[in-house]
Amino acid sequence: MSSSIEIMKYEPFSNKRMVAYSLNTVILSLMWSIRNWIQLYAAKAMGIPILYVLFVFGLYVVWDAFNDPLAGNLLDRNTKFTSKYGKRFPFIVIGIIGACLCLTLLYIPVSFDPLTAAFWILFIIILYDAFQTMYELSVHSLTVDMFRDQEQRVKLSTFSHIIAGIGSISIWIVIPALLGRFGGETNPRAYFFMALFIILIILIMSVPHIWSVREPEEMKRLRSKLNVEGKSASPPQEVIIRAFKDRNWVGFIIAYVTWIVEIGCVTVGLSFYLVDGLGLPISMVGLPVVAFLLVGFGVVPVWMKIAKQLGLKKSYFYALLLTAISTASIIFATNYTLLVILAALGGIGHGGQGVILQAIYSEAIDKATLKSGKREESSYVGIMRFFSATAIFWQVLIFAIVGTITGYDPQLGTKNSDFAKLGLILQMSLIPATLMFISSFIFFKLYTITKEIAIENKHKLIEMDL
């Protein structure tokens, strides 16, 4: 039984449309890039204590615990509106526009009182998260349903990784330069103009992306049919319980969330270490990240071959291990040259995860769909997104604990003690690396979908008309 023709349910995408579809990774990366400067903005520009920031993201995680699973369940339901315009397409459009409007407000310094400023950030983040969740769940759910064949999924992941890499390289050059141009990391106005510039890029990219995500008529009909048959959604609590009993899904989530924590620790920690640890200007933060992204970009063909030969489980495991090793090595980055070199090496493992990520979570959702007999992509992606959203809380918690123990004070800058500067590098190296090592072996133990099982699952979904 040959795979490609049997597994493809819808007309395959042209390269042009797949590139436009893959812009979702750039759009999400740009949204996250705006949000990820909150901690530096809070500490350096607004003087908000780290414990206030921890409080903000703690409340945000509580909100997210309700928002993401509920949003996923609602997005899985069919209505006359979705039957006509598409199950995912309208919410992709609404989500992008709403998220951009909210991000415009994020860096407006409504007050220089630390507590008031912290509550403003919390309010805007929650509002932004509602729209960003709508977009992210919709586009990721569409990916699982639209691309059924593993070859197509790996191809899409590769396109996405390459395009996201180009976008990320550009943005890590542009953002530090913009912050430096408009007054540096201590000037609130610099963050506001940076955000406006990035939002303009997002809106421009959204035009071809929105063209690419329109659902075919046969998908609309299938979704309406599944809804009539009761195969499109379950109560949220039922999906959550089922997901936590699914060892493949749990294994993937543990590895994925730990990776997001690691990314946060390194990218956010890099700015603090560069400015306060090495005494360099914020504009120099771009080069280590660009080196990291270029290497990640360059290893894409290698990881594509590895994934094809070994399957997704082994490939993802090796990518996790390499990421852990490279992250641990950052402890030796005692000067800027070493920092750039070690950051570049980090791109090897991250490149593998970028190539495999979309394919492996789609594979896990395929297995869950077979067990339940229902297509509930948004519900599963909502659970995935909630746990990934908790990553920023864990990252801030790590920084708060390390900063409290070492006595680090952002307002002191390079006048912090050597012990405090050691904490700055530990929180972006050995601590997240240890978590990565542990999670990679947990994933390998729990995840049972082999290359052969994945192909069999795809055929079964077609046979079940799912």
Tab-separated table of C-alpha atoms in Angstrom, residues 55 106 149 237 323 344:
chain	number	residue	atom	x	y	z
A	55	PHE	CA	3.183	37.814	40.126
A	106	LEU	CA	1.766	46.700	25.593
A	149	ASP	CA	1.132	12.560	4.974
A	237	GLN	CA	-12.924	17.983	30.988
A	323	THR	CA	20.117	21.080	22.771
A	344	ALA	CA	26.183	28.982	17.234
